[in-house]
Coordinates of C-alpha atoms in Angstrom, one line a residue:
M1 CA -143.9 149.0 15.9
T2 CA -143.8 145.6 17.8
I3 CA -144.6 142.6 15.6
D4 CA -146.3 139.6 17.3
P5 CA -143.9 136.7 16.6
E6 CA -146.5 133.9 17.1
P7 CA -148.1 134.0 13.6
F8 CA -144.6 133.7 12.1
R9 CA -143.7 130.8 14.5
E10 CA -146.8 129.0 13.3
R11 CA -146.1 129.9 9.7
A12 CA -142.5 128.7 9.9
A13 CA -143.6 125.4 11.5
A14 CA -146.2 124.8 8.8
A15 CA -143.7 125.6 6.0
L16 CA -141.0 123.3 7.4
L17 CA -143.4 120.4 7.9
A18 CA -144.9 120.9 4.4
A19 CA -141.4 120.9 2.8
R20 CA -140.5 117.7 4.7
D21 CA -143.6 115.9 3.6
R22 CA -142.7 116.7 0.0
T23 CA -139.0 115.7 0.5
R24 CA -140.1 112.4 2.0
A25 CA -142.5 111.7 -0.8
L26 CA -139.8 112.4 -3.4
T27 CA -137.2 110.2 -1.8
T28 CA -139.3 107.2 -0.6
C29 CA -141.1 106.5 -3.9
V30 CA -138.0 104.9 -5.5
E31 CA -135.7 102.1 -4.5
E32 CA -132.2 102.6 -3.2
P33 CA -130.4 102.2 -6.5
D34 CA -132.4 105.2 -7.9
L35 CA -131.6 107.2 -4.8
V36 CA -127.9 106.8 -5.1
A37 CA -127.6 106.9 -8.9
Q38 CA -126.8 110.1 -10.9
H39 CA -129.5 110.3 -13.5
S40 CA -127.9 113.2 -15.3
P41 CA -124.5 114.9 -14.9
L42 CA -126.6 118.1 -14.6
M43 CA -128.1 116.9 -11.4
S44 CA -127.1 115.5 -8.0
P45 CA -128.0 112.0 -6.8
L46 CA -131.3 112.3 -4.9
V47 CA -129.6 111.1 -1.8
W48 CA -127.1 114.0 -2.0
D49 CA -130.0 116.5 -2.1
L50 CA -131.7 114.8 0.8
A51 CA -128.7 115.0 3.1
H52 CA -127.7 118.5 1.9
I53 CA -131.2 119.7 3.0
G54 CA -130.5 118.4 6.5
N55 CA -127.0 119.8 6.6
Q56 CA -128.1 123.3 5.7
E57 CA -130.8 123.1 8.3
E58 CA -128.4 121.9 10.9
Q59 CA -125.8 124.7 10.1
W60 CA -128.3 127.6 10.0
L61 CA -131.1 126.6 12.5
L62 CA -129.3 124.4 15.0
R63 CA -125.9 125.9 15.2
T64 CA -126.4 129.5 14.2
V65 CA -129.9 130.3 15.5
G66 CA -130.1 127.7 18.3
G67 CA -126.5 127.8 19.4
R68 CA -126.4 124.0 19.6
D69 CA -123.4 121.8 19.2
A70 CA -122.8 120.4 15.7
L71 CA -124.3 117.0 15.0
R72 CA -122.2 116.1 11.9
P73 CA -119.5 118.6 11.3
D74 CA -117.6 115.9 9.4
I75 CA -120.1 116.1 6.5
D76 CA -120.1 119.9 6.0
S77 CA -117.6 119.7 3.2
V78 CA -119.3 116.8 1.5
Y79 CA -122.6 118.7 1.2
D80 CA -121.1 122.1 0.3
A81 CA -122.7 122.9 -3.0
F82 CA -119.9 125.4 -3.9
E83 CA -117.1 123.0 -3.1
H84 CA -118.3 120.1 -5.3
P85 CA -119.9 120.5 -8.7
R86 CA -122.9 118.2 -9.4
A87 CA -121.0 115.9 -11.7
E88 CA -118.5 115.1 -9.0
R89 CA -121.0 114.4 -6.2
P90 CA -121.6 110.6 -6.8
S91 CA -117.9 110.0 -6.0
L92 CA -118.1 111.7 -2.6
P93 CA -118.5 109.7 0.7
L94 CA -122.2 110.3 0.8
L95 CA -124.5 109.1 3.6
A96 CA -126.3 106.0 2.6
P97 CA -130.1 106.4 2.1
A98 CA -131.1 105.1 5.5
E99 CA -128.5 107.1 7.3
A100 CA -129.5 110.3 5.4
H101 CA -133.1 109.8 6.3
G102 CA -132.2 109.3 9.9
Y103 CA -129.9 112.4 9.9
V104 CA -132.5 114.8 8.4
A105 CA -135.2 113.4 10.8
E106 CA -132.9 114.0 13.8
V107 CA -132.1 117.5 12.7
R108 CA -135.7 118.4 12.1
G109 CA -136.8 117.2 15.6
R110 CA -134.2 119.4 17.2
V111 CA -135.1 122.4 14.9
L112 CA -138.7 122.3 15.9
D113 CA -137.5 122.5 19.5
V114 CA -135.4 125.5 18.6
L115 CA -138.3 127.1 16.8
E116 CA -140.6 126.7 19.8
R117 CA -138.2 128.5 22.1
A118 CA -136.7 131.1 19.7
E119 CA -137.4 134.8 20.1
L120 CA -138.3 135.8 16.6
H121 CA -136.9 139.4 16.9
G122 CA -133.7 141.1 17.7
G123 CA -131.9 140.9 14.4
P124 CA -132.5 140.3 10.7
L125 CA -131.8 136.6 10.9
L126 CA -134.5 136.1 13.6
S127 CA -136.9 138.9 12.8
A128 CA -140.3 137.4 11.7
G129 CA -138.6 134.0 11.7
F130 CA -136.5 134.8 8.6
A131 CA -134.0 132.0 9.1
F132 CA -136.7 129.4 9.4
G133 CA -138.5 130.8 6.3
M134 CA -135.1 130.8 4.4
I135 CA -134.6 127.1 5.2
A136 CA -138.2 126.2 4.3
Q137 CA -137.6 127.9 0.9
H138 CA -134.2 126.2 0.5
E139 CA -135.8 122.7 1.1
Q140 CA -138.6 123.5 -1.4
Q141 CA -136.1 124.6 -3.9
H142 CA -134.3 121.3 -3.6
D143 CA -137.6 119.5 -3.8
E144 CA -138.1 121.2 -7.2
T145 CA -134.5 120.1 -8.1
M146 CA -135.3 116.6 -7.1
L147 CA -138.5 116.7 -9.2
I148 CA -136.3 117.7 -12.2
T149 CA -134.2 114.6 -11.4
H150 CA -137.3 112.5 -11.4
Q151 CA -138.1 113.8 -14.8
L152 CA -134.6 112.9 -16.1
R153 CA -134.6 109.4 -14.6
T154 CA -135.7 106.6 -16.9
G155 CA -138.0 103.7 -16.0
P156 CA -141.6 103.4 -15.1
P157 CA -143.5 106.3 -13.4
V158 CA -143.4 106.5 -9.6
L159 CA -145.2 109.8 -9.1
T160 CA -148.9 110.5 -9.5
A161 CA -151.0 113.6 -9.2
P162 CA -154.5 114.7 -10.4
E163 CA -154.9 116.6 -13.7
P164 CA -155.0 120.4 -13.5
P165 CA -158.3 122.1 -14.2
A166 CA -159.4 122.8 -17.7
A167 CA -159.1 126.4 -19.0
P168 CA -162.4 128.4 -19.5
A169 CA -163.9 128.0 -22.9
D170 CA -164.1 131.7 -23.7
P171 CA -161.2 132.8 -25.8
L172 CA -158.7 135.4 -24.5
P173 CA -157.1 138.2 -26.4
A174 CA -153.7 137.4 -27.6
E175 CA -152.0 140.3 -25.8
V176 CA -152.6 142.9 -23.2
L177 CA -151.3 146.5 -23.2
I178 CA -149.3 147.3 -20.1
P179 CA -149.3 151.1 -19.7
G180 CA -145.9 152.8 -19.2
G181 CA -144.8 154.7 -16.1
A182 CA -143.3 154.1 -12.8
F183 CA -143.8 151.2 -10.3
L184 CA -142.2 149.9 -7.2
M185 CA -140.0 146.9 -8.1
G186 CA -138.7 144.5 -5.5
T187 CA -139.6 144.6 -1.8
S188 CA -138.4 146.0 1.5
T189 CA -141.3 144.6 3.5
E190 CA -141.9 141.0 2.5
P191 CA -140.6 139.2 5.7
W192 CA -139.1 136.1 4.0
A193 CA -137.9 137.8 0.8
L194 CA -134.4 136.8 -0.1
D195 CA -131.5 139.3 -0.6
N196 CA -131.8 139.6 -4.4
E197 CA -135.4 140.7 -4.2
R198 CA -134.4 143.7 -2.0
P199 CA -134.6 146.6 -1.7
A200 CA -137.8 148.1 -3.2
H201 CA -136.9 150.8 -5.7
R202 CA -138.7 152.8 -8.4
R203 CA -138.6 151.7 -12.0
T204 CA -140.1 153.2 -15.1
V205 CA -140.9 151.3 -18.2
P206 CA -142.4 152.5 -21.5
P207 CA -145.8 151.0 -22.5
F208 CA -145.6 147.5 -24.0
F209 CA -147.8 144.7 -25.1
L210 CA -147.4 141.3 -23.3
D211 CA -148.8 137.9 -24.2
T212 CA -152.0 137.2 -22.3
T213 CA -150.7 133.6 -21.6
P214 CA -147.4 131.8 -21.8
V215 CA -146.6 130.5 -25.3
S216 CA -148.3 127.2 -25.9
N217 CA -146.9 123.9 -27.3
G218 CA -149.1 124.4 -30.4
A219 CA -147.7 127.9 -31.0
Y220 CA -144.2 126.6 -30.5
Q221 CA -144.8 123.7 -33.0
R222 CA -145.6 126.3 -35.7
F223 CA -142.2 127.8 -35.1
M224 CA -140.7 124.3 -35.5
E225 CA -142.7 123.6 -38.6
D226 CA -141.6 126.9 -40.2
G227 CA -138.0 125.7 -39.9
G228 CA -137.2 127.6 -36.7
Y229 CA -134.4 125.3 -35.8
D230 CA -132.9 125.5 -39.3
D231 CA -132.7 129.3 -39.7
P232 CA -129.8 131.1 -38.0
R233 CA -131.6 134.5 -38.4
W234 CA -133.7 133.8 -35.3
W235 CA -130.8 132.7 -33.0
A236 CA -128.3 134.4 -30.9
P237 CA -124.8 133.2 -32.0
E238 CA -124.3 131.1 -28.9
G239 CA -127.8 129.6 -29.3
W240 CA -127.2 128.7 -32.9
A241 CA -124.0 127.0 -31.9
Q242 CA -126.0 124.9 -29.4
V243 CA -128.5 124.0 -32.1
R244 CA -125.8 122.8 -34.4
E245 CA -123.6 121.1 -31.8
H246 CA -126.5 119.2 -30.2
R247 CA -128.7 118.9 -33.3
L248 CA -131.7 120.4 -31.5
R249 CA -135.1 120.1 -33.2
A250 CA -137.6 120.4 -30.4
P251 CA -137.9 121.1 -26.7
L252 CA -136.2 118.6 -24.4
F253 CA -138.1 115.3 -23.9
W254 CA -139.9 115.6 -27.2
H255 CA -139.5 113.1 -30.0
L256 CA -141.3 112.6 -33.4
E257 CA -143.1 109.3 -34.0
G258 CA -144.4 109.2 -37.5
R259 CA -146.1 112.6 -37.9
Q260 CA -146.9 113.1 -34.2
W261 CA -144.8 114.7 -31.6
L262 CA -144.6 112.8 -28.3
R263 CA -143.1 113.7 -25.0
R264 CA -141.8 111.9 -21.9
R265 CA -143.2 113.2 -18.6
F266 CA -142.2 111.5 -15.4
G267 CA -142.0 108.1 -17.0
V268 CA -145.1 108.5 -19.2
T269 CA -144.9 108.9 -23.0
E270 CA -147.8 110.9 -24.3
P271 CA -148.8 113.1 -27.2
V272 CA -147.7 116.7 -26.8
P273 CA -150.8 118.6 -25.6
P274 CA -151.1 121.7 -27.9
D275 CA -152.9 123.9 -25.3
E276 CA -150.3 123.6 -22.5
P277 CA -147.5 126.1 -22.1
V278 CA -144.3 124.9 -23.8
L279 CA -141.9 123.5 -21.3
H280 CA -138.2 122.5 -21.1
V281 CA -136.9 125.2 -23.5
S282 CA -133.7 127.1 -23.1
W283 CA -133.4 130.9 -23.1
Y284 CA -132.0 130.6 -26.6
E285 CA -135.0 128.7 -27.8
A286 CA -137.4 131.3 -26.2
D287 CA -135.4 134.2 -27.7
A288 CA -135.4 132.5 -31.1
Y289 CA -139.2 131.9 -31.0
A290 CA -139.8 135.6 -30.0
R291 CA -137.6 136.8 -32.9
W292 CA -139.4 134.5 -35.4
A293 CA -142.8 135.9 -34.1
G294 CA -141.6 139.5 -34.6
R295 CA -141.6 140.0 -30.9
R296 CA -139.1 139.8 -28.0
L297 CA -138.8 138.5 -24.5
P298 CA -140.0 140.9 -21.8
T299 CA -137.5 142.5 -19.5
E300 CA -137.5 141.5 -15.8
A301 CA -138.9 144.9 -14.9
E302 CA -141.7 144.6 -17.5
W303 CA -142.6 141.2 -16.2
E304 CA -142.8 142.4 -12.6
K305 CA -144.9 145.5 -13.5
A306 CA -147.4 143.3 -15.4
A307 CA -147.5 140.9 -12.4
R308 CA -147.7 143.3 -9.5
H309 CA -148.9 146.8 -10.6
D310 CA -152.5 147.8 -10.5
P311 CA -153.0 150.9 -12.7
A312 CA -156.4 151.7 -11.2
S313 CA -155.1 152.1 -7.7
G314 CA -151.4 152.7 -8.3
R315 CA -150.5 149.9 -5.9
D316 CA -147.9 147.3 -6.3
R317 CA -149.3 144.0 -5.0
R318 CA -147.6 140.9 -3.7
Y319 CA -149.2 138.8 -6.5
P320 CA -151.2 139.5 -9.7
W321 CA -154.5 138.9 -7.9
G322 CA -153.7 140.9 -4.8
D323 CA -151.9 140.4 -1.5
A324 CA -153.5 137.1 -0.4
D325 CA -151.3 134.0 -0.4
P326 CA -151.6 131.6 -3.4
S327 CA -154.5 129.2 -3.4
P328 CA -155.5 126.3 -5.6
D329 CA -158.0 128.4 -7.6
R330 CA -155.4 131.1 -8.4
A331 CA -152.2 129.3 -9.4
N332 CA -150.7 125.9 -10.3
L333 CA -148.0 125.5 -7.6
G334 CA -146.6 123.0 -5.1
Q335 CA -146.5 119.9 -7.3
R336 CA -150.3 119.7 -6.9
H337 CA -150.3 118.6 -10.5
L338 CA -147.4 117.1 -12.5
R339 CA -147.8 119.3 -15.5
P340 CA -148.7 122.9 -16.5
A341 CA -152.4 123.7 -16.8
P342 CA -153.7 124.7 -20.3
V343 CA -153.1 128.3 -21.3
G344 CA -155.8 130.6 -20.1
S345 CA -156.4 128.6 -16.9
Y346 CA -156.8 130.1 -13.4
P347 CA -158.9 133.3 -14.2
E348 CA -159.0 134.0 -10.5
G349 CA -155.3 134.5 -10.6
A350 CA -155.2 137.0 -13.4
S351 CA -153.6 140.4 -13.1
P352 CA -155.8 143.6 -13.0
L353 CA -155.1 144.0 -16.7
G354 CA -156.1 140.4 -17.5
V355 CA -152.7 138.7 -17.9
H356 CA -153.0 135.0 -17.0
Q357 CA -150.7 132.5 -15.3
L358 CA -148.0 134.9 -14.3
I359 CA -147.6 132.8 -11.2
G360 CA -147.1 129.0 -11.4
D361 CA -147.3 126.6 -14.4
V362 CA -143.9 127.4 -16.0
W363 CA -140.9 129.6 -15.1
E364 CA -140.8 132.4 -17.6
W365 CA -137.5 133.4 -19.2
T366 CA -136.9 137.2 -19.4
A367 CA -134.5 139.2 -21.5
S368 CA -132.6 140.4 -18.4
D369 CA -129.3 139.4 -17.0
F370 CA -129.2 138.5 -13.3
L371 CA -128.0 141.7 -11.6
P372 CA -128.3 143.3 -8.2
Y373 CA -130.9 145.9 -7.4
P374 CA -129.7 149.4 -6.4
G375 CA -128.7 149.2 -2.7
F376 CA -128.4 145.4 -2.7
A377 CA -126.7 143.9 0.4
A378 CA -125.8 140.2 0.5
F379 CA -127.6 138.5 3.4
P380 CA -127.1 136.2 5.1
Y381 CA -124.3 134.8 2.8
R382 CA -122.8 135.9 -0.5
E383 CA -123.2 132.6 -2.2
Y384 CA -127.0 132.8 -2.3
S385 CA -127.1 135.5 -5.0
E386 CA -124.0 137.7 -5.2
V387 CA -121.7 135.2 -6.8
F388 CA -124.1 134.6 -9.7
F389 CA -124.6 138.3 -10.7
G390 CA -123.4 139.2 -14.1
G391 CA -124.1 138.4 -17.8
A392 CA -123.8 134.7 -17.5
H393 CA -127.2 134.0 -16.0
K394 CA -130.7 135.0 -17.3
V395 CA -133.6 135.8 -15.0
L396 CA -136.7 133.6 -14.8
R397 CA -139.9 134.7 -13.1
G398 CA -143.2 133.5 -11.9
G399 CA -142.5 129.9 -10.6
S400 CA -143.7 126.6 -12.1
F401 CA -146.0 123.8 -11.1
A402 CA -143.0 122.4 -9.2
V403 CA -142.6 125.5 -7.0
D404 CA -144.1 125.7 -3.6
P405 CA -145.9 128.9 -2.6
V406 CA -143.4 129.6 0.1
A407 CA -140.7 130.0 -2.6
C408 CA -142.8 132.0 -5.0
R409 CA -144.1 135.5 -5.0
G410 CA -144.4 138.5 -7.3
T411 CA -140.9 139.7 -6.4
F412 CA -139.2 136.3 -6.4
R413 CA -136.2 136.0 -8.8
N414 CA -134.9 132.8 -10.3
W415 CA -131.9 132.6 -12.6
D416 CA -130.1 130.0 -14.7
L417 CA -127.7 129.6 -17.6
P418 CA -129.3 130.3 -21.0
V419 CA -128.5 126.8 -22.2
R420 CA -130.6 125.1 -19.5
R421 CA -133.5 123.0 -20.7
Q422 CA -134.1 120.4 -17.9
I423 CA -135.7 123.1 -15.7
F424 CA -139.4 123.7 -15.8
S425 CA -139.1 126.7 -18.1
G426 CA -141.3 128.3 -20.6
F427 CA -141.9 131.9 -21.7
R428 CA -144.2 134.6 -23.0
T429 CA -143.3 137.4 -25.5
A430 CA -143.6 141.1 -25.5
Q431 CA -143.7 144.0 -28.0
N432 CA -143.1 147.7 -27.8
A433 CA -146.1 149.9 -27.8
G434 CA -146.0 153.4 -29.5
P435 CA -146.4 156.6 -27.6
S436 CA -150.0 156.7 -28.5
A437 CA -150.6 153.8 -26.1
G438 CA -150.4 156.3 -23.2
E439 CA -148.4 156.7 -20.1
L440 CA -149.9 155.8 -16.7
T441 CA -148.5 155.2 -13.3

């Protein structure tokens, strides 16, 4: 079957331009000292992310796809994420902010010319504009990284956004039964899906109960008030060691003032809102809460079945609501708001079984290690996924308010070390259901 390339050309151009608008906003709202500073050893200077975005775009779209001569081969090593750990990057000979902005603008101008002329077929890198979609996703992922850096920086707020919508007043059930049975996990058809999402394959999970919404700040505070950070029974040994070593008492960016918990959010100090999903917790904290609650974290397969499978039709959809792209009434994505929406929000984005906020708001930790799917093939380079496979990294699903729709779908997989707290991570819990709950496909 011949695929018309023009819709993908238009989609790629729109995705690249949207990503650049966001990159520009994140790097022009602060003065030069904030651009070149390292606000945390966990993160790169903002100016490194900026030029790295341009360098990746140059290497893949100008040189590889367009066959153009290299513009700045001298900086390839400087902006190689695998050659230089984040803590070392401030000491590198980085492009100055004005030079970095000029470089990424020049690359983008030439890339749009390549896109206009490219034949979007003839191989996996060009088919349906994959390489352009990959680079748009890469830039948006670094935009999320830069937003994390903005959260870590001190000083007055520089970012603004409207508040998310309020949740409906009607209460939701605490949990939803997800029937057991087979479903199709991953994808072999999503044109811009990355290698770790592929290929589609059959998975079978027993029936289980899943929280209707992510765990809220108010619920997490009850864990804290019950001595959750003082009781080793709830913690994996490595997590308990983290609690003791770093004297953890609450999610990152929280502090107690009198009898009230406050948090710092993009330069604003405010009371912790009890009805928002808890944010900035590590996998160990999520796992400890689940144990304290008499529950567990869902596996990655369970999460995806809840997010994509429609028991009534037997179909596995792109998103909980269906196959249509995300829209503002379905999910909190794209830095449209600078916080998660209250739990129970976005009823239009709920799954067929009534699970809410599976896409957007907060990344959700799962119980699963980051492993390849059966039949996995690295593409277009090993360093995107393959080098991270194993037991060191845990899978997160669903995206956050900081994720753009181009880099978020029902099959999208994120991963990080279980100690990470600076990321926009939350969770929901699960519980086994007995055989009487039934088996459906």
